[in-house]
Short mmCIF file of N, CA and C in Angstrom, two decimals:
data_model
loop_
_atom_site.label_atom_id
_atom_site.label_comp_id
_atom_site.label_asym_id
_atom_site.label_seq_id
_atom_site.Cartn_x
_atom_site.Cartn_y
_atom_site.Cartn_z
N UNK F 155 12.55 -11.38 8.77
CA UNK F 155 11.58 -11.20 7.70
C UNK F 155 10.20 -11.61 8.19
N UNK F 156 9.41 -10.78 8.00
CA UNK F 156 7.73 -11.10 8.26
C UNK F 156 6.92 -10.86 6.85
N UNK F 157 5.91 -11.82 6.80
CA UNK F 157 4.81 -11.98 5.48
C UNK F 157 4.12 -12.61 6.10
N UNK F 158 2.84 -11.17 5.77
CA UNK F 158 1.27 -11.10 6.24
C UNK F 158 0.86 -11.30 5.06
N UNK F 159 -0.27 -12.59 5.12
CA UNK F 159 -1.16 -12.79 4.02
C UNK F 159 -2.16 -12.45 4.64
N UNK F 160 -2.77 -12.08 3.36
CA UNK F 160 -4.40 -11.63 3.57
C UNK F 160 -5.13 -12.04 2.63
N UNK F 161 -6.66 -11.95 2.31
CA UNK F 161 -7.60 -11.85 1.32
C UNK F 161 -8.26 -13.11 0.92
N UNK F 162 -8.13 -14.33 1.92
CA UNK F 162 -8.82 -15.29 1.54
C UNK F 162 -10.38 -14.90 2.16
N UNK F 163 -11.19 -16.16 2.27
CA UNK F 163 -12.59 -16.21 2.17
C UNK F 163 -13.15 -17.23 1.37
N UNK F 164 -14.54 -16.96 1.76
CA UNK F 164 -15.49 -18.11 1.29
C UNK F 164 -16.33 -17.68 -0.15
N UNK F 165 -16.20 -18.65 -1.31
CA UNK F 165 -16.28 -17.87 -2.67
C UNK F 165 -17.11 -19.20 -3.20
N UNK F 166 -18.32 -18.63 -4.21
CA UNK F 166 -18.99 -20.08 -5.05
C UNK F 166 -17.72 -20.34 -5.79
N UNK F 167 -18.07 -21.59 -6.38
CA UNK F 167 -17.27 -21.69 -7.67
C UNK F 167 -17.67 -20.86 -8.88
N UNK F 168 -16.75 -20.34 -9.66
CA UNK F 168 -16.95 -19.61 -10.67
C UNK F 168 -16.23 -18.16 -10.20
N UNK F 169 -16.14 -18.09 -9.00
CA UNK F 169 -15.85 -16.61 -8.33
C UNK F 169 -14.30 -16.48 -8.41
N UNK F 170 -14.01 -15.09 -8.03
CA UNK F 170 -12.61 -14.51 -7.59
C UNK F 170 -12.21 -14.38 -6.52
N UNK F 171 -11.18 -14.29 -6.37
CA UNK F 171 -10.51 -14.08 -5.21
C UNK F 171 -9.29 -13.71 -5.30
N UNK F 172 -8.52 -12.36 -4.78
CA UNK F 172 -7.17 -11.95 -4.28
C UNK F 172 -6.65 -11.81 -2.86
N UNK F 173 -5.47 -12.87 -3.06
CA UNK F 173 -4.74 -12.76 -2.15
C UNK F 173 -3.17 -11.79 -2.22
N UNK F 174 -3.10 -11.09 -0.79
CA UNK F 174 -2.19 -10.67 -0.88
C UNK F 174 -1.14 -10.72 0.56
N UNK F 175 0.37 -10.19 -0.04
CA UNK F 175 1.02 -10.84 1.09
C UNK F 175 2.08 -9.69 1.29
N UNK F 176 2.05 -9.12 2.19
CA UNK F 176 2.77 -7.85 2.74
C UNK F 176 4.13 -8.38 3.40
N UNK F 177 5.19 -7.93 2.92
CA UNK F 177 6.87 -8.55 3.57
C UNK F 177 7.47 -6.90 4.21
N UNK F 178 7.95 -7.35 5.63
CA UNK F 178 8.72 -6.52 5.89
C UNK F 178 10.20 -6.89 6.32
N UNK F 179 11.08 -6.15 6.60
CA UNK F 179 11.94 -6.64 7.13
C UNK F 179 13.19 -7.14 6.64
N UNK F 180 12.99 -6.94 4.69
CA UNK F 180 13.78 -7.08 4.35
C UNK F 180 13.52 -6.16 3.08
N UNK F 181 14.50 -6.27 1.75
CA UNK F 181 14.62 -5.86 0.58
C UNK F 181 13.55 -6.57 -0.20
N UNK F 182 12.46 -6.49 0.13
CA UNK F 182 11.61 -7.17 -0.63
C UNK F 182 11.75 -6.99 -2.21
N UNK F 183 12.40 -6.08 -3.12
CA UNK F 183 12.65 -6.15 -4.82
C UNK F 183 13.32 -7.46 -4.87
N UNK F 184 13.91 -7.50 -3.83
CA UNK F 184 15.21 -8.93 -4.76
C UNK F 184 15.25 -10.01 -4.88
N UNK F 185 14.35 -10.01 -4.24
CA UNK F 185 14.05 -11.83 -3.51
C UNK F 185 12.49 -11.77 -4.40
N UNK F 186 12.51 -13.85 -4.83
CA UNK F 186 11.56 -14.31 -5.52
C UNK F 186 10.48 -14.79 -4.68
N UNK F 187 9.58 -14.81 -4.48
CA UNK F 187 8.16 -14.58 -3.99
C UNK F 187 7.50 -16.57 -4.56
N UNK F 188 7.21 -16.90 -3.76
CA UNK F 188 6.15 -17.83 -4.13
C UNK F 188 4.98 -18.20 -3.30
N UNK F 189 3.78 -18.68 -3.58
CA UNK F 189 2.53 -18.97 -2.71
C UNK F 189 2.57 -20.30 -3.17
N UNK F 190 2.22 -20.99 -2.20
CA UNK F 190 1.64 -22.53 -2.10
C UNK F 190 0.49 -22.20 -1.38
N UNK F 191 -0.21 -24.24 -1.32
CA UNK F 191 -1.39 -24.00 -0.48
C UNK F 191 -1.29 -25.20 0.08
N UNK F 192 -2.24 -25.56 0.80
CA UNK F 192 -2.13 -27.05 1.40
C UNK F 192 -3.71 -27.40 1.49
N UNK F 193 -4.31 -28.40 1.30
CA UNK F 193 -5.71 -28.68 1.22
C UNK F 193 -5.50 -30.00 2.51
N UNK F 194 -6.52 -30.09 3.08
CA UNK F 194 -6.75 -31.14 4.23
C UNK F 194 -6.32 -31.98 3.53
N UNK F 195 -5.45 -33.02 4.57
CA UNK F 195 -4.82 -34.44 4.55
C UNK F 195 -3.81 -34.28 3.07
N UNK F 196 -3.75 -32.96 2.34
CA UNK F 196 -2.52 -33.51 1.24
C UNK F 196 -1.30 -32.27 1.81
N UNK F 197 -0.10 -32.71 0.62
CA UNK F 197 0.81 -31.98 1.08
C UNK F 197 0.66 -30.68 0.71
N UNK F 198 1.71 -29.59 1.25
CA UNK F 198 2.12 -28.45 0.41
C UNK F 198 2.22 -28.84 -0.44
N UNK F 199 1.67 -27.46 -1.57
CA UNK F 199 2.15 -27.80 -3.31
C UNK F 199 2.46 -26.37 -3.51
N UNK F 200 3.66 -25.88 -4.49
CA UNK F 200 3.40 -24.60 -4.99
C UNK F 200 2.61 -24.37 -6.11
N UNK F 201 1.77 -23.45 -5.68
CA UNK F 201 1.06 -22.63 -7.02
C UNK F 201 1.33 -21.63 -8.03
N UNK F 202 2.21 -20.69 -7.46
CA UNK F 202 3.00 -19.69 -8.87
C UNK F 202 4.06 -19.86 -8.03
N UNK F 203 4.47 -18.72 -8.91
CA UNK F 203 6.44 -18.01 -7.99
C UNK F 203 6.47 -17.30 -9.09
N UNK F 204 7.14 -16.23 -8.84
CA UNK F 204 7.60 -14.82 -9.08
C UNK F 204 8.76 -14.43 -8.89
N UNK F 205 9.73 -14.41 -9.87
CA UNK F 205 11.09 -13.89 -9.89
C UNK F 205 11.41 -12.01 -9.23
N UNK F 206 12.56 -11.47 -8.86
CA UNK F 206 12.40 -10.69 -8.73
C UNK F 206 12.52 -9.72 -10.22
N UNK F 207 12.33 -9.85 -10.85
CA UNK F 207 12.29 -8.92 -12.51
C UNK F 207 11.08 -9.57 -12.85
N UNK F 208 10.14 -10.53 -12.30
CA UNK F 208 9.16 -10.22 -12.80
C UNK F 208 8.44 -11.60 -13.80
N UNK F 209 8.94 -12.41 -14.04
CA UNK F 209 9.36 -13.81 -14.85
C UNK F 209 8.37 -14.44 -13.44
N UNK F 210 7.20 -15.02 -13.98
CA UNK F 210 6.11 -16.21 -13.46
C UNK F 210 6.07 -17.62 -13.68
N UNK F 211 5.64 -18.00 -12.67
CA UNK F 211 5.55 -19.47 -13.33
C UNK F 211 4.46 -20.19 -12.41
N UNK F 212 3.80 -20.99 -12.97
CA UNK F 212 2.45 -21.80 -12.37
C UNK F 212 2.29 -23.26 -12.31
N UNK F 213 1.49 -23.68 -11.20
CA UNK F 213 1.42 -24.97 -11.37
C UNK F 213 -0.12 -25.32 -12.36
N UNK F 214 0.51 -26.92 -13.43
CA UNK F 214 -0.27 -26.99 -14.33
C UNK F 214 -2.28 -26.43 -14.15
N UNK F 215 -2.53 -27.15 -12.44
CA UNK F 215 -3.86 -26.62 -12.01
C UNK F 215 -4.19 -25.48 -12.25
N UNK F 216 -3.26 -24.68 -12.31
CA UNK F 216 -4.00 -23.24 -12.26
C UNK F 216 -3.73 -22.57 -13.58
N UNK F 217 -3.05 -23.07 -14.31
CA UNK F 217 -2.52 -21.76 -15.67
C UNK F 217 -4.04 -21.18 -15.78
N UNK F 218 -3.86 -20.11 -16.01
CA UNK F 218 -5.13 -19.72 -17.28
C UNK F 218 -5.78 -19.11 -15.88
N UNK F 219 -5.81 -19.68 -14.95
CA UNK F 219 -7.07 -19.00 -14.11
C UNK F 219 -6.35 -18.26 -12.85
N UNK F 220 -5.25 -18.72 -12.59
CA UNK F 220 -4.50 -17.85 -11.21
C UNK F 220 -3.55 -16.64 -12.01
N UNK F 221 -2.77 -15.66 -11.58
CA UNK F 221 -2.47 -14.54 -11.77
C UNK F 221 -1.37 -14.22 -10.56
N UNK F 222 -0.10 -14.26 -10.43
CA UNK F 222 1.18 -14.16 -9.71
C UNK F 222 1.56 -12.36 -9.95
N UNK F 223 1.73 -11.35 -9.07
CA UNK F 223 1.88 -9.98 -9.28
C UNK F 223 2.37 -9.84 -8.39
N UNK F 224 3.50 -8.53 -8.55
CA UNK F 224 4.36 -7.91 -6.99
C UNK F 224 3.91 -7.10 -7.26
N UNK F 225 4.17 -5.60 -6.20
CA UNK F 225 4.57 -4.22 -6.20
C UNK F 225 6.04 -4.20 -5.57
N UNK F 226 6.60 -3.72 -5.66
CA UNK F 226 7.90 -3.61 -5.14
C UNK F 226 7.69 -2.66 -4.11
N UNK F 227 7.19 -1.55 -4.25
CA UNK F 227 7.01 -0.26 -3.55
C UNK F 227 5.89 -0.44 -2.64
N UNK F 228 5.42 -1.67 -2.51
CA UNK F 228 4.48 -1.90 -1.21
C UNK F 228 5.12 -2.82 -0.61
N UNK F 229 6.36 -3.40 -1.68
CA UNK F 229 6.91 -4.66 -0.48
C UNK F 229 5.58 -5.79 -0.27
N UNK F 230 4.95 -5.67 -1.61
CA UNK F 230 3.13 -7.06 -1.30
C UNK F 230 4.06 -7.80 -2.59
N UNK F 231 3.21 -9.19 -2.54
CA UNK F 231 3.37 -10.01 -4.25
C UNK F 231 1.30 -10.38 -3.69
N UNK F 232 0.71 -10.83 -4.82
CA UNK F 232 -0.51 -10.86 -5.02
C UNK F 232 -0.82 -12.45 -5.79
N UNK F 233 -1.83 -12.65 -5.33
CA UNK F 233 -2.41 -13.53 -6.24
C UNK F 233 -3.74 -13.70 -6.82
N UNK F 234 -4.06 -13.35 -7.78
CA UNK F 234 -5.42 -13.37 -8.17
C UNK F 234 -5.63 -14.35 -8.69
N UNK F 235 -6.92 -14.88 -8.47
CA UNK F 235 -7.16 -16.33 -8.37
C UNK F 235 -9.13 -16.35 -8.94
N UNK F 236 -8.80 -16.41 -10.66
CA UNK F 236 -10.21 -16.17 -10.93
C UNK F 236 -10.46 -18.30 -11.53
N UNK F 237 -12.02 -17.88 -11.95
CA UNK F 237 -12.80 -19.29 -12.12
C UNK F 237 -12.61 -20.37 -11.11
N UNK F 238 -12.47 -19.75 -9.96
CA UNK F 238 -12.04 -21.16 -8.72
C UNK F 238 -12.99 -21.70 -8.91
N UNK F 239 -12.28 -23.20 -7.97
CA UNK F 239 -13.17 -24.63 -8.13
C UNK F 239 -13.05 -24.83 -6.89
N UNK F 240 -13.92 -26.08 -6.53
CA UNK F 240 -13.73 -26.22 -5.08
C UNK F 240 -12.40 -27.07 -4.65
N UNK F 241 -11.52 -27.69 -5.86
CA UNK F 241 -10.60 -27.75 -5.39
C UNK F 241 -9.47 -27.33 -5.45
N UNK F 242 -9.88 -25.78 -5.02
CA UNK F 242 -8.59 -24.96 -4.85
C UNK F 242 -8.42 -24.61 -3.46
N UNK F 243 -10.42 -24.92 -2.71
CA UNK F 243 -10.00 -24.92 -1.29
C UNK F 243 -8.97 -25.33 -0.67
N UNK F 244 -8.34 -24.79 -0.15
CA UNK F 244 -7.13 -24.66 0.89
C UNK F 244 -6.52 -23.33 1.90
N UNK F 245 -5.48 -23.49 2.49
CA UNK F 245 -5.09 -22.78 3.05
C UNK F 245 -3.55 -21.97 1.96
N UNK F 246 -3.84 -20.84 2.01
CA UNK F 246 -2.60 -20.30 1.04
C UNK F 246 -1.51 -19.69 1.83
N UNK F 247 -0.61 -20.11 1.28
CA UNK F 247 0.74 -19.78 1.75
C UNK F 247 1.53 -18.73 1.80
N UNK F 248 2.41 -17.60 1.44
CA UNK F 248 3.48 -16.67 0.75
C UNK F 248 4.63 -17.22 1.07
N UNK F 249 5.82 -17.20 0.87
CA UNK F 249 7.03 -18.03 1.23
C UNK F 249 7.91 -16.63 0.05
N UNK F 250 8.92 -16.51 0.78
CA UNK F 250 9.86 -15.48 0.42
C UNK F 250 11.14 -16.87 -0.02
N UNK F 251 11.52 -16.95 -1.27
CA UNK F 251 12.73 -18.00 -1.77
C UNK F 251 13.41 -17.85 -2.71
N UNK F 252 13.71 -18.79 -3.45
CA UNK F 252 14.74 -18.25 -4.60
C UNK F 252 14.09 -18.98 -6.00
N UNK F 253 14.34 -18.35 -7.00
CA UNK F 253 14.10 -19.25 -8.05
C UNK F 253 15.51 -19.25 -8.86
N UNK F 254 15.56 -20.69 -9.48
CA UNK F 254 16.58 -21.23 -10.40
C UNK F 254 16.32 -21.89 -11.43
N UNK F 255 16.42 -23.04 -11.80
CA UNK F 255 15.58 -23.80 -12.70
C UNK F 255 14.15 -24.18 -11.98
N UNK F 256 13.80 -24.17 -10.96
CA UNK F 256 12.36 -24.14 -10.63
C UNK F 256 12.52 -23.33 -9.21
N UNK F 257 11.26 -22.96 -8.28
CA UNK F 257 11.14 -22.37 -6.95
C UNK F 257 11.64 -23.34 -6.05
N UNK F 258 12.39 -22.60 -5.20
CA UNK F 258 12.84 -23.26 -3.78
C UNK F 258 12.40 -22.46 -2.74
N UNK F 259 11.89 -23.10 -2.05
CA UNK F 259 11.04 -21.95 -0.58
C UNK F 259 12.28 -21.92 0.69
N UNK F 260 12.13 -21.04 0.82
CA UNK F 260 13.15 -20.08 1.74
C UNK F 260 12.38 -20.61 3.41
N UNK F 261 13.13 -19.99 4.30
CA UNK F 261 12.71 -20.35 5.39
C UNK F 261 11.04 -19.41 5.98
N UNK F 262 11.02 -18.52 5.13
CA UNK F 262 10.32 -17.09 5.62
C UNK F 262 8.73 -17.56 5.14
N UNK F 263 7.79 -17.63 5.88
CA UNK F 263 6.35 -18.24 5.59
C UNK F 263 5.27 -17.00 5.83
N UNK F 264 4.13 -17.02 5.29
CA UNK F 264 3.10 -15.86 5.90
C UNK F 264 2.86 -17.16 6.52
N UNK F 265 1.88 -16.31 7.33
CA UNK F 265 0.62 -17.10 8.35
C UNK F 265 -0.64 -18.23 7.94
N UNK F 266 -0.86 -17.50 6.31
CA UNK F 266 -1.84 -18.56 6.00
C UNK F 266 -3.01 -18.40 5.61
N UNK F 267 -3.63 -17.64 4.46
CA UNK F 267 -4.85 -17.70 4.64
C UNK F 267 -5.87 -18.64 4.14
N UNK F 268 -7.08 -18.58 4.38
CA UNK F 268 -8.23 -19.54 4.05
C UNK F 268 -8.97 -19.22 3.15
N UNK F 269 -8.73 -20.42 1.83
CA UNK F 269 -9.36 -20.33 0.80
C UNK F 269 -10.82 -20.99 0.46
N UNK F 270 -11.76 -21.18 0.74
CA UNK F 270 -13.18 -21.58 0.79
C UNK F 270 -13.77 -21.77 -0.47
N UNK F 271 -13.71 -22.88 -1.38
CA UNK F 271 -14.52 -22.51 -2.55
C UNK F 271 -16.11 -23.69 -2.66
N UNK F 272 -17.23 -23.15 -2.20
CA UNK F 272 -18.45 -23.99 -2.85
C UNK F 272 -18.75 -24.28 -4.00
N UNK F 273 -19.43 -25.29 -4.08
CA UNK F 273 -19.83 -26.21 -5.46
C UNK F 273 -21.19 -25.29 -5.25
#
């Protein structure tokens, strides 16, 4: 399994930003989708996850302003990520896993992209 993230960058606060994360290599419909991020010196945290039917879920930081989306037929899941702050700067994740009573991340990681947000 491979997942290419893309679409970070350097954004004021107040701005948007979509990320997206291209999976090959496997059945990408079936399997649940989640993005984390990691900000200097703290840990991974997850930020949404995405069931495969479609069922979201977010961490408290972001309700209201992040946005968790697949296509099935591109084999992408997405994240749109409006009213950022600067501390959403980080590096974003994709992780191909399972969900149950909450997300569990699978072994399968994108690369990573860079989230930049100015004050």
């Amino acid at each position: 399994v491979q997942l290419q993230a893309s679409g970070g960058g350097l954004v004021q606060a107040g701005g948007s930003l979509r990320l997206s994360c291209a999976a090959s290599g496997t059945i990408f419909s079936i399997n649940d989708m989640g993005w984390y991020r990691q900000a200097p010196g703290k840990e991974r945290e997850l930020v949404a996850a995405i069931t495969s039917g479609g069922s979201t879920n977010y961490a408290d930081s972001v309700k209201g302003r992040f946005t968790i989306s697949r296509n099935n037929a591109k084999a992408t899941v997405y994240l749109q990520m409006n009213s950022l702050k600067p501390e959403d700067t980080a590096v974003y994740y994709c992780n191909m896993g399972w969900y149950s009573d909450s997300y569990y991340p699978g072994g399968s990681w994108g690369q990573g992209t860079l989230v930049t947000v100015s004050s």
